[in-house]
């Protein structure tokens, strides 16, 4: 499905720093054993293979090298101690580099960038695996980034990114991709990089008065951490689908909440945003879709559902961290568990909005809750098989990553396919219209069809009331 044109290693340009070490913070440790994050950006670019080889590959490698001058740890490894006394860190030394594959595919480009249902396994030809871990004195070194650029002759290109979450959260990785796109678009002229795209590396700004970093690392050492990147394509019945919720739909969903307030609803909604109403609507539609396909014949009052999202805590610290802080600085916000029957019943949408808004309002304003480690405990008591979580964020507009080829034609979060229990939905800005939001899902074909019908019918009903 994708034949290799060239496989190479891209390093930061000569003359830069010889070594970089960044100790992991408690925000990073929790991702040591997490599955790898995989994204693909598709661009319409009608070029031939000779044009791709001569005019696309060389400037992509050059601009990537320049980008790594600023994002140097991405060319390095995560160093996991092999003895009991060490402490994990990100480590770059001269000679480290990023694996980059340039490939060609005869797959239907327009099929891949559509919003319709597509086989989930088809996308695995266009994302790379991270390199194998290697043993070094007293540590195991595991690469944190790999890239694959694929040509669809006379139609377009895709850029697939695989990264270890331990190296950074969405803000960090999106910053890197946007920086690379700008440097490529403007021929490597670094004056086009804004300050927000220049990483801030000082880890001392992350306060740890309770010693959470060492505590979490001690707990992680008890686990048999596998530093290999294991990429298993999903089963045949898994499909991917993209759904757009328009700005007008979002406003009507907000109006439903205002109407329930005026009618004396018992809910105490205080945080009604595009994010909360969109997530609440998708959450309730997904739960109803499970019931619709008869996946569970009996649902009793004891069955509980939960929702979780990641909140960027950079601006919440006092004093705040720079938005360009390199690394992880997200906390998990998990709702109170709610009965399944309440979410599928009348008023389920309003209940879902209230739960999501409540957790964001309370937890994202509580610095002490983060510093003392309580944010790590919220997931312990939930049923992961009845848990919806979010990948991506509308705050990070990857569609705007313009390599000189215009806006991306499609963004796919391949990590949605991971079978870790529960469902993951992606959420991003729309590729087409400001204010619209794009939702990505990976489900069985049966459930996806049921979800699509419920999702579409519910939105059309908004225009009848």
mmCIF file of C-alpha atoms in Angstrom, residues 5-326:
data_model
loop_
_atom_site.group_PDB
_atom_site.id
_atom_site.type_symbol
_atom_site.label_atom_id
_atom_site.label_comp_id
_atom_site.label_asym_id
_atom_site.label_seq_id
_atom_site.Cartn_x
_atom_site.Cartn_y
_atom_site.Cartn_z
ATOM 1 C CA UNK A 5 11.235 5.851 -1.781
ATOM 2 C CA UNK A 6 13.823 6.852 0.809
ATOM 3 C CA UNK A 7 14.448 6.168 4.467
ATOM 4 C CA UNK A 8 16.775 8.584 6.242
ATOM 5 C CA UNK A 9 17.708 10.177 9.538
ATOM 6 C CA UNK A 10 17.341 13.940 9.976
ATOM 7 C CA UNK A 11 19.382 15.650 12.702
ATOM 8 C CA UNK A 12 19.586 19.243 13.932
ATOM 9 C CA UNK A 13 22.070 21.288 11.857
ATOM 10 C CA UNK A 14 25.766 21.139 12.813
ATOM 11 C CA UNK A 15 27.062 23.702 15.264
ATOM 12 C CA UNK A 16 24.131 23.516 17.645
ATOM 13 C CA UNK A 17 24.086 22.271 21.226
ATOM 14 C CA UNK A 18 26.080 19.089 21.799
ATOM 15 C CA UNK A 19 23.785 17.712 24.479
ATOM 16 C CA UNK A 20 20.372 18.406 26.012
ATOM 17 C CA UNK A 21 18.956 16.708 29.097
ATOM 18 C CA UNK A 22 15.523 17.421 30.526
ATOM 19 C CA UNK A 23 14.430 15.583 33.688
ATOM 20 C CA UNK A 24 10.850 14.356 33.512
ATOM 21 C CA UNK A 25 8.302 16.152 35.668
ATOM 22 C CA UNK A 26 5.275 14.544 37.310
ATOM 23 C CA UNK A 27 3.268 15.702 34.282
ATOM 24 C CA UNK A 28 5.533 13.556 32.073
ATOM 25 C CA UNK A 29 5.925 10.390 34.163
ATOM 26 C CA UNK A 30 2.302 9.326 33.810
ATOM 27 C CA UNK A 31 2.791 8.886 30.036
ATOM 28 C CA UNK A 32 5.814 6.553 30.224
ATOM 29 C CA UNK A 33 3.700 3.459 29.655
ATOM 30 C CA UNK A 34 1.089 5.074 27.400
ATOM 31 C CA UNK A 35 0.490 4.028 23.804
ATOM 32 C CA UNK A 36 2.155 6.177 21.141
ATOM 33 C CA UNK A 37 0.342 9.125 19.594
ATOM 34 C CA UNK A 38 -0.229 8.972 15.840
ATOM 35 C CA UNK A 39 -1.580 11.712 13.583
ATOM 36 C CA UNK A 40 -1.776 12.168 9.824
ATOM 37 C CA UNK A 41 -2.126 15.431 7.903
ATOM 38 C CA UNK A 42 -3.259 15.140 4.282
ATOM 39 C CA UNK A 43 -2.567 17.871 1.712
ATOM 40 C CA UNK A 44 -3.878 18.252 -1.810
ATOM 41 C CA UNK A 45 -0.785 18.624 -3.982
ATOM 42 C CA UNK A 46 -0.983 17.375 -7.593
ATOM 43 C CA UNK A 47 2.666 16.532 -8.277
ATOM 44 C CA UNK A 48 4.462 13.703 -10.017
ATOM 45 C CA UNK A 49 6.940 11.313 -8.419
ATOM 46 C CA UNK A 50 9.996 12.961 -10.064
ATOM 47 C CA UNK A 51 8.789 16.377 -8.863
ATOM 48 C CA UNK A 52 8.279 14.944 -5.363
ATOM 49 C CA UNK A 53 11.795 13.497 -5.267
ATOM 50 C CA UNK A 54 13.514 16.590 -6.676
ATOM 51 C CA UNK A 55 11.486 19.479 -5.256
ATOM 52 C CA UNK A 56 9.655 18.239 -2.126
ATOM 53 C CA UNK A 57 11.954 15.799 -0.328
ATOM 54 C CA UNK A 58 15.097 18.001 -0.088
ATOM 55 C CA UNK A 59 13.393 21.144 1.329
ATOM 56 C CA UNK A 60 11.332 19.031 3.727
ATOM 57 C CA UNK A 61 14.537 17.501 5.129
ATOM 58 C CA UNK A 62 16.297 20.860 5.300
ATOM 59 C CA UNK A 63 13.422 22.636 7.040
ATOM 60 C CA UNK A 64 12.956 19.720 9.448
ATOM 61 C CA UNK A 65 16.619 19.943 10.413
ATOM 62 C CA UNK A 66 16.238 23.684 11.085
ATOM 63 C CA UNK A 67 13.120 23.006 13.161
ATOM 64 C CA UNK A 68 14.993 20.461 15.260
ATOM 65 C CA UNK A 69 17.505 23.175 16.106
ATOM 66 C CA UNK A 70 14.712 24.660 18.212
ATOM 67 C CA UNK A 71 12.968 21.371 19.138
ATOM 68 C CA UNK A 72 16.171 19.444 19.790
ATOM 69 C CA UNK A 73 14.772 16.889 22.328
ATOM 70 C CA UNK A 74 12.521 15.502 19.587
ATOM 71 C CA UNK A 75 15.665 14.231 17.841
ATOM 72 C CA UNK A 76 16.733 12.457 21.030
ATOM 73 C CA UNK A 77 15.388 9.717 23.269
ATOM 74 C CA UNK A 78 13.656 9.117 26.538
ATOM 75 C CA UNK A 79 16.261 7.568 28.847
ATOM 76 C CA UNK A 80 14.795 5.008 31.226
ATOM 77 C CA UNK A 81 17.175 4.005 34.038
ATOM 78 C CA UNK A 82 18.039 0.323 34.252
ATOM 79 C CA UNK A 83 19.095 0.562 37.902
ATOM 80 C CA UNK A 84 16.997 1.499 40.910
ATOM 81 C CA UNK A 85 18.709 4.807 41.630
ATOM 82 C CA UNK A 86 18.342 6.572 38.301
ATOM 83 C CA UNK A 87 15.752 9.096 37.234
ATOM 84 C CA UNK A 88 14.186 9.234 33.739
ATOM 85 C CA UNK A 89 14.949 12.108 31.424
ATOM 86 C CA UNK A 90 14.789 13.292 27.839
ATOM 87 C CA UNK A 91 18.269 13.123 26.387
ATOM 88 C CA UNK A 92 19.794 14.391 23.153
ATOM 89 C CA UNK A 93 23.448 14.010 22.201
ATOM 90 C CA UNK A 94 25.205 14.915 18.975
ATOM 91 C CA UNK A 95 24.447 12.223 16.438
ATOM 92 C CA UNK A 96 20.846 11.655 17.503
ATOM 93 C CA UNK A 97 18.229 12.140 14.806
ATOM 94 C CA UNK A 98 14.623 11.613 13.711
ATOM 95 C CA UNK A 99 13.713 8.684 11.473
ATOM 96 C CA UNK A 100 11.948 9.920 8.312
ATOM 97 C CA UNK A 101 10.414 7.718 5.633
ATOM 98 C CA UNK A 102 9.434 9.043 2.206
ATOM 99 C CA UNK A 103 7.024 6.695 0.462
ATOM 100 C CA UNK A 104 4.570 6.391 -2.414
ATOM 101 C CA UNK A 105 1.046 4.941 -2.438
ATOM 102 C CA UNK A 106 -1.510 4.031 -5.074
ATOM 103 C CA UNK A 107 -4.391 4.173 -2.604
ATOM 104 C CA UNK A 108 -7.368 6.401 -3.381
ATOM 105 C CA UNK A 109 -6.370 9.763 -1.866
ATOM 106 C CA UNK A 110 -9.907 11.180 -2.067
ATOM 107 C CA UNK A 111 -11.250 8.128 -0.240
ATOM 108 C CA UNK A 112 -8.800 8.671 2.609
ATOM 109 C CA UNK A 113 -9.611 12.367 3.070
ATOM 110 C CA UNK A 114 -13.384 11.899 3.029
ATOM 111 C CA UNK A 115 -15.728 12.182 5.994
ATOM 112 C CA UNK A 116 -17.594 8.971 5.103
ATOM 113 C CA UNK A 117 -16.911 5.639 6.787
ATOM 114 C CA UNK A 118 -13.476 4.242 5.905
ATOM 115 C CA UNK A 119 -11.693 1.102 7.062
ATOM 116 C CA UNK A 120 -9.582 2.074 10.052
ATOM 117 C CA UNK A 121 -6.734 -0.274 9.120
ATOM 118 C CA UNK A 122 -6.191 1.522 5.777
ATOM 119 C CA UNK A 123 -4.486 4.435 7.523
ATOM 120 C CA UNK A 124 -1.730 2.371 9.119
ATOM 121 C CA UNK A 125 0.285 2.388 5.890
ATOM 122 C CA UNK A 126 0.943 6.114 6.408
ATOM 123 C CA UNK A 127 2.165 6.359 10.005
ATOM 124 C CA UNK A 128 5.634 5.147 11.067
ATOM 125 C CA UNK A 129 6.722 3.078 14.022
ATOM 126 C CA UNK A 130 9.212 4.543 16.451
ATOM 127 C CA UNK A 131 12.683 3.020 16.365
ATOM 128 C CA UNK A 132 13.528 0.126 18.672
ATOM 129 C CA UNK A 133 14.856 0.970 22.159
ATOM 130 C CA UNK A 134 18.574 0.499 22.668
ATOM 131 C CA UNK A 135 20.540 -0.238 25.808
ATOM 132 C CA UNK A 136 23.238 2.228 26.818
ATOM 133 C CA UNK A 137 25.279 2.458 30.043
ATOM 134 C CA UNK A 138 22.760 2.253 32.910
ATOM 135 C CA UNK A 139 19.790 3.339 30.723
ATOM 136 C CA UNK A 140 17.510 2.193 27.946
ATOM 137 C CA UNK A 141 17.072 4.779 25.181
ATOM 138 C CA UNK A 142 13.793 4.928 23.257
ATOM 139 C CA UNK A 143 13.195 7.326 20.320
ATOM 140 C CA UNK A 144 10.383 9.827 20.803
ATOM 141 C CA UNK A 145 9.516 10.880 17.231
ATOM 142 C CA UNK A 146 9.238 9.375 13.747
ATOM 143 C CA UNK A 147 7.797 10.870 10.550
ATOM 144 C CA UNK A 148 6.507 9.433 7.291
ATOM 145 C CA UNK A 149 5.764 11.519 4.178
ATOM 146 C CA UNK A 150 3.740 9.710 1.514
ATOM 147 C CA UNK A 151 3.125 10.763 -2.081
ATOM 148 C CA UNK A 152 -0.167 10.008 -3.818
ATOM 149 C CA UNK A 153 0.976 10.794 -7.371
ATOM 150 C CA UNK A 154 -0.805 13.746 -8.999
ATOM 151 C CA UNK A 155 -3.214 14.024 -6.051
ATOM 152 C CA UNK A 156 -1.561 14.849 -2.757
ATOM 153 C CA UNK A 157 0.779 14.012 0.098
ATOM 154 C CA UNK A 158 0.338 12.917 3.684
ATOM 155 C CA UNK A 159 2.610 13.519 6.662
ATOM 156 C CA UNK A 160 2.286 10.967 9.433
ATOM 157 C CA UNK A 161 3.652 11.703 12.896
ATOM 158 C CA UNK A 162 4.285 9.178 15.659
ATOM 159 C CA UNK A 163 5.475 10.451 19.020
ATOM 160 C CA UNK A 164 5.917 9.167 22.537
ATOM 161 C CA UNK A 165 3.537 11.138 24.751
ATOM 162 C CA UNK A 166 6.252 11.433 27.398
ATOM 163 C CA UNK A 167 8.064 14.031 25.237
ATOM 164 C CA UNK A 168 5.192 16.504 25.225
ATOM 165 C CA UNK A 169 1.470 17.159 25.056
ATOM 166 C CA UNK A 170 -0.623 18.502 22.184
ATOM 167 C CA UNK A 171 0.591 22.081 22.638
ATOM 168 C CA UNK A 172 4.220 20.964 22.282
ATOM 169 C CA UNK A 173 3.753 18.653 19.290
ATOM 170 C CA UNK A 174 1.447 21.051 17.440
ATOM 171 C CA UNK A 175 3.980 23.833 18.059
ATOM 172 C CA UNK A 176 6.663 21.675 16.453
ATOM 173 C CA UNK A 177 4.498 20.838 13.417
ATOM 174 C CA UNK A 178 3.506 24.468 12.905
ATOM 175 C CA UNK A 179 7.141 25.575 13.222
ATOM 176 C CA UNK A 180 8.243 23.004 10.638
ATOM 177 C CA UNK A 181 5.450 24.076 8.276
ATOM 178 C CA UNK A 182 6.430 27.754 8.538
ATOM 179 C CA UNK A 183 10.129 27.117 8.011
ATOM 180 C CA UNK A 184 9.374 24.977 4.972
ATOM 181 C CA UNK A 185 6.910 27.493 3.527
ATOM 182 C CA UNK A 186 9.345 30.400 3.889
ATOM 183 C CA UNK A 187 12.486 28.636 2.736
ATOM 184 C CA UNK A 188 14.053 28.181 6.170
ATOM 185 C CA UNK A 189 13.999 31.866 7.147
ATOM 186 C CA UNK A 190 13.733 31.698 10.919
ATOM 187 C CA UNK A 191 12.460 35.247 11.364
ATOM 188 C CA UNK A 192 9.021 33.885 10.469
ATOM 189 C CA UNK A 193 8.946 31.852 13.698
ATOM 190 C CA UNK A 194 6.931 33.744 16.278
ATOM 191 C CA UNK A 195 7.904 33.629 19.946
ATOM 192 C CA UNK A 196 5.029 31.261 20.683
ATOM 193 C CA UNK A 197 6.724 28.663 18.467
ATOM 194 C CA UNK A 198 10.116 28.903 20.214
ATOM 195 C CA UNK A 199 10.072 26.289 23.003
ATOM 196 C CA UNK A 200 10.624 27.234 26.641
ATOM 197 C CA UNK A 201 12.728 24.535 28.330
ATOM 198 C CA UNK A 202 13.212 25.612 31.968
ATOM 199 C CA UNK A 203 11.727 22.749 33.994
ATOM 200 C CA UNK A 204 12.361 24.501 37.298
ATOM 201 C CA UNK A 205 9.171 26.530 36.737
ATOM 202 C CA UNK A 206 7.075 23.402 37.357
ATOM 203 C CA UNK A 207 6.481 23.498 41.089
ATOM 204 C CA UNK A 208 6.500 20.188 42.975
ATOM 205 C CA UNK A 209 6.146 21.003 46.682
ATOM 206 C CA UNK A 210 4.777 17.540 47.505
ATOM 207 C CA UNK A 211 7.449 15.558 45.678
ATOM 208 C CA UNK A 212 4.971 14.111 43.204
ATOM 209 C CA UNK A 213 7.668 13.516 40.611
ATOM 210 C CA UNK A 214 9.632 11.077 42.752
ATOM 211 C CA UNK A 215 6.475 9.430 44.118
ATOM 212 C CA UNK A 216 5.081 8.739 40.632
ATOM 213 C CA UNK A 217 8.434 7.479 39.379
ATOM 214 C CA UNK A 218 8.646 5.049 42.299
ATOM 215 C CA UNK A 219 5.199 3.727 41.330
ATOM 216 C CA UNK A 220 6.176 3.502 37.650
ATOM 217 C CA UNK A 221 9.278 1.474 38.525
ATOM 218 C CA UNK A 222 7.012 -1.252 39.917
ATOM 219 C CA UNK A 223 5.492 -1.751 36.472
ATOM 220 C CA UNK A 224 7.102 -3.717 33.687
ATOM 221 C CA UNK A 225 7.442 -0.768 31.329
ATOM 222 C CA UNK A 226 7.746 -1.800 27.708
ATOM 223 C CA UNK A 227 9.511 0.967 25.801
ATOM 224 C CA UNK A 228 8.894 -0.627 22.391
ATOM 225 C CA UNK A 229 6.434 0.927 19.960
ATOM 226 C CA UNK A 230 3.918 -1.822 19.261
ATOM 227 C CA UNK A 231 1.622 -0.873 16.370
ATOM 228 C CA UNK A 232 -1.292 -3.247 15.838
ATOM 229 C CA UNK A 233 -3.782 -2.332 13.102
ATOM 230 C CA UNK A 234 -7.432 -2.530 14.214
ATOM 231 C CA UNK A 235 -9.749 -5.404 13.217
ATOM 232 C CA UNK A 236 -11.610 -5.434 9.905
ATOM 233 C CA UNK A 237 -14.924 -4.341 11.420
ATOM 234 C CA UNK A 238 -13.470 -1.057 12.730
ATOM 235 C CA UNK A 239 -14.270 2.039 10.670
ATOM 236 C CA UNK A 240 -13.372 5.709 10.977
ATOM 237 C CA UNK A 241 -15.895 8.484 10.537
ATOM 238 C CA UNK A 242 -15.772 12.279 10.659
ATOM 239 C CA UNK A 243 -18.707 14.389 11.787
ATOM 240 C CA UNK A 244 -19.010 18.160 11.711
ATOM 241 C CA UNK A 245 -21.061 20.135 14.178
ATOM 242 C CA UNK A 246 -21.712 23.573 12.729
ATOM 243 C CA UNK A 247 -21.569 26.847 14.597
ATOM 244 C CA UNK A 248 -25.351 27.190 14.176
ATOM 245 C CA UNK A 249 -25.843 23.716 15.675
ATOM 246 C CA UNK A 250 -23.664 24.664 18.632
ATOM 247 C CA UNK A 251 -25.664 27.842 19.248
ATOM 248 C CA UNK A 252 -28.901 25.882 19.179
ATOM 249 C CA UNK A 253 -27.499 23.375 21.671
ATOM 250 C CA UNK A 254 -26.545 26.283 23.940
ATOM 251 C CA UNK A 255 -30.049 27.678 23.555
ATOM 252 C CA UNK A 256 -31.467 24.342 24.707
ATOM 253 C CA UNK A 257 -29.528 24.783 27.921
ATOM 254 C CA UNK A 258 -30.767 28.353 28.374
ATOM 255 C CA UNK A 259 -34.307 27.132 27.787
ATOM 256 C CA UNK A 260 -33.938 24.426 30.446
ATOM 257 C CA UNK A 261 -32.735 27.102 32.881
ATOM 258 C CA UNK A 262 -35.754 29.276 32.195
ATOM 259 C CA UNK A 263 -38.050 26.315 32.706
ATOM 260 C CA UNK A 264 -36.664 25.752 36.170
ATOM 261 C CA UNK A 265 -34.485 22.737 35.470
ATOM 262 C CA UNK A 266 -32.800 21.246 38.534
ATOM 263 C CA UNK A 267 -29.400 21.464 36.824
ATOM 264 C CA UNK A 268 -27.007 24.171 37.956
ATOM 265 C CA UNK A 269 -25.257 24.865 34.670
ATOM 266 C CA UNK A 270 -22.515 27.454 35.014
ATOM 267 C CA UNK A 271 -20.022 26.584 32.250
ATOM 268 C CA UNK A 272 -21.796 26.387 28.902
ATOM 269 C CA UNK A 273 -19.310 26.601 26.038
ATOM 270 C CA UNK A 274 -18.919 25.205 22.521
ATOM 271 C CA UNK A 275 -16.651 22.534 24.018
ATOM 272 C CA UNK A 276 -19.044 21.423 26.756
ATOM 273 C CA UNK A 277 -22.176 21.239 24.597
ATOM 274 C CA UNK A 278 -20.359 19.453 21.755
ATOM 275 C CA UNK A 279 -18.783 16.861 24.047
ATOM 276 C CA UNK A 280 -22.045 16.351 25.921
ATOM 277 C CA UNK A 281 -23.985 15.865 22.699
ATOM 278 C CA UNK A 282 -21.502 13.347 21.272
ATOM 279 C CA UNK A 283 -21.322 11.522 24.626
ATOM 280 C CA UNK A 284 -25.087 11.015 24.852
ATOM 281 C CA UNK A 285 -25.319 10.023 21.171
ATOM 282 C CA UNK A 286 -22.583 7.402 21.637
ATOM 283 C CA UNK A 287 -24.301 5.880 24.660
ATOM 284 C CA UNK A 288 -27.618 5.750 22.790
ATOM 285 C CA UNK A 289 -25.895 4.118 19.816
ATOM 286 C CA UNK A 290 -24.702 1.260 22.026
ATOM 287 C CA UNK A 291 -28.245 0.665 23.166
ATOM 288 C CA UNK A 292 -29.575 0.949 19.603
ATOM 289 C CA UNK A 293 -27.475 -1.938 18.302
ATOM 290 C CA UNK A 294 -28.402 -4.141 21.224
ATOM 291 C CA UNK A 295 -24.829 -4.454 22.414
ATOM 292 C CA UNK A 296 -26.144 -4.731 25.954
ATOM 293 C CA UNK A 297 -29.519 -6.343 26.456
ATOM 294 C CA UNK A 298 -30.000 -5.385 30.086
ATOM 295 C CA UNK A 299 -28.983 -2.064 31.614
ATOM 296 C CA UNK A 300 -29.733 -1.769 35.318
ATOM 297 C CA UNK A 301 -29.557 1.260 37.578
ATOM 298 C CA UNK A 302 -26.063 0.370 38.768
ATOM 299 C CA UNK A 303 -24.386 0.845 35.364
ATOM 300 C CA UNK A 304 -22.377 4.080 35.465
ATOM 301 C CA UNK A 305 -20.822 6.202 32.705
ATOM 302 C CA UNK A 306 -17.952 8.719 32.851
ATOM 303 C CA UNK A 307 -16.334 11.352 30.647
ATOM 304 C CA UNK A 308 -12.810 12.707 30.718
ATOM 305 C CA UNK A 309 -10.785 15.382 28.981
ATOM 306 C CA UNK A 310 -7.319 16.872 29.328
ATOM 307 C CA UNK A 311 -6.924 20.434 30.496
ATOM 308 C CA UNK A 312 -3.836 22.521 29.727
ATOM 309 C CA UNK A 313 -2.608 23.817 33.093
ATOM 310 C CA UNK A 314 0.139 26.164 31.818
ATOM 311 C CA UNK A 315 -1.886 29.319 32.349
ATOM 312 C CA UNK A 316 -3.418 28.040 35.609
ATOM 313 C CA UNK A 317 -0.240 28.032 37.667
ATOM 314 C CA UNK A 318 0.623 31.041 39.783
ATOM 315 C CA UNK A 319 2.719 32.435 38.212
ATOM 316 C CA UNK A 320 1.639 30.936 34.887
ATOM 317 C CA UNK A 321 3.978 28.908 32.696
ATOM 318 C CA UNK A 322 4.719 30.209 29.194
ATOM 319 C CA UNK A 323 2.362 28.741 26.595
ATOM 320 C CA UNK A 324 5.475 27.583 24.720
ATOM 321 C CA UNK A 325 6.630 25.433 27.680
ATOM 322 C CA UNK A 326 8.103 22.250 26.168
#
